CSV table of C-alpha atoms in Angstrom, one decimal:
chain,number,residue,atom,x,y,z
A,1,MET,CA,-6.1,-120.4,-101.3
A,2,LYS,CA,-8.4,-117.3,-100.6
A,3,ASN,CA,-11.4,-117.2,-103.1
A,4,ILE,CA,-11.7,-113.5,-104.4
A,5,HIS,CA,-14.4,-112.9,-107.1
A,6,PHE,CA,-17.4,-115.4,-108.3
A,7,GLY,CA,-18.6,-113.8,-111.3
A,8,THR,CA,-20.5,-114.7,-114.9
A,9,ALA,CA,-18.9,-114.4,-117.8
A,10,GLY,CA,-21.2,-115.4,-121.0
A,11,GLU,CA,-22.1,-118.3,-120.4
A,12,TYR,CA,-19.5,-119.1,-118.1
A,13,GLU,CA,-18.9,-119.1,-114.5
A,14,LEU,CA,-15.7,-118.2,-113.4
A,15,LYS,CA,-14.3,-119.4,-110.0
A,16,VAL,CA,-11.4,-117.4,-109.1
A,17,SER,CA,-9.0,-117.6,-106.2
A,18,ILE,CA,-5.1,-116.4,-105.1
A,19,ILE,CA,-2.1,-116.9,-103.1
A,20,PRO,CA,-1.3,-115.4,-101.0
A,21,HIS,CA,-4.5,-114.7,-99.0
A,22,GLU,CA,-3.5,-111.2,-98.9
A,23,PRO,CA,-1.9,-110.1,-101.9
A,24,VAL,CA,1.2,-107.8,-101.4
A,25,SER,CA,3.1,-106.1,-104.3
A,26,GLY,CA,5.2,-109.0,-105.9
A,27,SER,CA,4.3,-112.7,-107.3
A,28,VAL,CA,0.3,-113.5,-107.0
A,29,HIS,CA,-0.4,-116.7,-108.3
A,30,PHE,CA,-4.3,-116.7,-109.7
A,31,HIS,CA,-6.3,-120.0,-109.8
A,32,ILE,CA,-9.4,-120.3,-111.5
A,33,GLU,CA,-12.0,-122.9,-112.1
A,34,PRO,CA,-14.6,-121.9,-114.9
A,35,THR,CA,-17.8,-123.9,-115.5
A,36,SER,CA,-20.7,-123.4,-117.6
A,37,SER,CA,-23.5,-121.8,-116.5
A,38,SER,CA,-26.2,-124.0,-117.8
A,39,THR,CA,-24.9,-127.5,-116.9
A,40,THR,CA,-22.6,-126.5,-114.2
A,41,GLU,CA,-20.1,-129.0,-116.3
A,42,ALA,CA,-16.2,-128.1,-115.6
A,43,ILE,CA,-14.7,-126.9,-118.7
A,44,GLU,CA,-11.6,-128.5,-119.7
A,45,LYS,CA,-10.8,-126.7,-123.1
A,46,ALA,CA,-10.5,-123.1,-122.7
A,47,ILE,CA,-8.1,-120.0,-123.7
A,48,ILE,CA,-7.8,-118.3,-120.4
A,49,THR,CA,-6.1,-114.9,-120.1
A,50,VAL,CA,-5.7,-112.8,-116.8
A,51,VAL,CA,-5.1,-109.2,-117.1
A,52,ILE,CA,-4.2,-107.0,-114.7
A,53,ARG,CA,-4.5,-102.5,-114.9
A,54,GLN,CA,-3.0,-99.8,-112.7
A,55,GLY,CA,-3.2,-96.6,-114.5
A,56,GLU,CA,-1.1,-96.9,-117.5
A,57,ASP,CA,0.3,-99.9,-116.5
A,58,ALA,CA,-1.1,-103.5,-117.7
A,59,PHE,CA,0.2,-107.0,-117.8
A,60,GLN,CA,-1.5,-110.4,-118.6
A,61,SER,CA,-0.5,-114.0,-118.4
A,62,ARG,CA,-2.0,-117.0,-120.1
A,63,ALA,CA,-4.0,-119.5,-117.3
A,64,VAL,CA,-2.9,-122.7,-118.4
A,65,ASN,CA,-4.2,-126.1,-117.2
A,66,SER,CA,-2.8,-129.4,-116.9
A,67,PRO,CA,-3.4,-132.9,-117.7
A,68,SER,CA,-3.8,-133.8,-114.0
A,69,SER,CA,-6.2,-130.8,-112.8
A,70,PRO,CA,-7.4,-130.2,-116.5
A,71,THR,CA,-10.4,-128.1,-115.2
A,72,ILE,CA,-8.1,-125.7,-113.3
A,73,TYR,CA,-6.5,-123.1,-114.8
A,74,ASP,CA,-3.2,-121.2,-113.2
A,75,ALA,CA,-1.7,-118.1,-114.0
A,76,ASN,CA,1.3,-116.2,-112.1
A,77,LEU,CA,1.1,-112.4,-112.0
A,78,THR,CA,3.4,-109.9,-110.8
A,79,PHE,CA,1.7,-106.7,-108.8
A,80,GLU,CA,4.8,-103.9,-109.3
A,81,THR,CA,3.2,-101.6,-106.9
A,82,SER,CA,0.5,-101.9,-104.4
A,83,GLY,CA,-2.6,-100.0,-104.5
A,84,GLU,CA,-6.0,-101.3,-106.1
A,85,TRP,CA,-5.8,-103.3,-109.5
A,86,GLU,CA,-8.7,-104.0,-112.3
A,87,VAL,CA,-8.2,-107.4,-112.8
A,88,GLU,CA,-9.6,-108.9,-116.3
A,89,ILE,CA,-10.2,-112.4,-116.9
A,90,LYS,CA,-11.3,-113.4,-120.3
A,91,ILE,CA,-12.6,-116.9,-121.5
A,92,SER,CA,-12.7,-118.7,-124.7
A,93,THR,CA,-14.1,-121.6,-126.3
A,94,LYS,CA,-14.7,-120.9,-129.5
A,95,LEU,CA,-13.3,-119.3,-131.9
A,96,ASN,CA,-13.4,-115.7,-132.2
A,97,ILE,CA,-15.7,-115.5,-129.3
A,98,GLU,CA,-14.5,-114.1,-126.0
A,99,ASP,CA,-16.3,-113.7,-123.1
A,100,LYS,CA,-14.7,-111.5,-119.5
A,101,ILE,CA,-15.3,-110.2,-116.3
A,102,ASN,CA,-13.7,-107.2,-114.3
A,103,PHE,CA,-13.1,-107.2,-110.4
A,104,LYS,CA,-10.9,-104.8,-108.8
A,105,LEU,CA,-8.2,-106.1,-106.1
A,106,SER,CA,-6.4,-104.2,-103.8
A,107,ILE,CA,-2.7,-105.0,-103.2
A,108,LEU,CA,-0.6,-104.3,-100.3
A,109,ASP,CA,2.4,-103.0,-100.0
A,110,SER,CA,5.2,-105.8,-99.1
A,111,GLY,CA,6.6,-103.7,-96.1
A,112,SER,CA,9.6,-103.3,-94.8
A,113,ALA,CA,9.2,-105.8,-92.3
A,114,THR,CA,10.2,-108.5,-94.6
A,115,SER,CA,13.2,-107.1,-95.6
A,116,ASN,CA,14.4,-105.7,-92.1
A,117,ALA,CA,13.8,-109.3,-90.8
A,118,ALA,CA,15.9,-110.6,-93.3
A,119,GLY,CA,18.7,-108.3,-93.0
A,120,ILE,CA,18.6,-109.1,-89.0
A,121,PHE,CA,18.8,-112.7,-90.1
A,122,PHE,CA,22.0,-111.9,-92.3
A,123,LEU,CA,23.2,-110.2,-89.3
A,124,PHE,CA,23.0,-112.8,-86.8
A,125,VAL,CA,24.4,-115.6,-88.9
A,126,PHE,CA,27.1,-113.2,-90.3
A,127,SER,CA,28.0,-112.7,-86.2
A,128,VAL,CA,27.8,-116.1,-85.6
A,129,LEU,CA,30.4,-117.1,-87.9
A,130,ILE,CA,32.6,-114.7,-87.2
A,131,THR,CA,32.3,-115.2,-83.4
A,132,GLY,CA,32.7,-118.8,-83.8
A,133,SER,CA,35.9,-118.3,-86.4
A,134,VAL,CA,37.5,-115.7,-83.8
A,135,PHE,CA,36.7,-118.5,-81.1
A,136,LEU,CA,38.2,-121.5,-83.0
A,137,TYR,CA,41.4,-119.4,-84.0
A,138,VAL,CA,42.1,-118.3,-80.4
A,139,ARG,CA,41.2,-121.7,-78.9
A,140,TYR,CA,43.3,-123.5,-81.7
A,141,GLY,CA,44.9,-121.6,-83.6
A,142,ARG,CA,48.6,-120.6,-83.7
A,143,LYS,CA,50.2,-121.8,-80.5
A,144,SER,CA,53.9,-120.3,-79.9
A,145,LYS,CA,57.0,-122.3,-80.3
A,146,ASN,CA,60.2,-122.2,-78.3
A,147,LYS,CA,62.9,-121.8,-80.4
A,148,ILE,CA,65.7,-123.7,-79.1
A,149,ILE,CA,69.4,-122.7,-80.4
A,150,SER,CA,72.1,-124.8,-80.4
A,151,GLU,CA,75.3,-123.9,-80.0
A,152,GLU,CA,77.9,-125.4,-81.9
């Protein structure tokens, strides 16, 4: 997990990490750890929303914690294109009171190397299957049968 931002939103400090280490267009997992600025105590009951924006496009996801990790909030978002995105994280522990932080995140193009590698791998598997099938057919396939014609 790569730490991408540490900031203060009102009375909270937010540590934000992501997977993958180098964010590329596609799915990105956000890992948020909120603490109290004054006591440095972890926050277990908060409503956290992650909003991403690029131009007119905006997407949001609620970050959720789990009973096994009540101080860690996770959200998944999909970056449709590469480029500079604005990330906004909103946190609220009290009704109608919301604090937020904003920062920029550079998203790389997923590149064609991945799709080329997948295509080459597919062709390799396909050629092995075809070659193996032809080999088995030639070796064990139809054998010529000698016809015996009986005269009556």
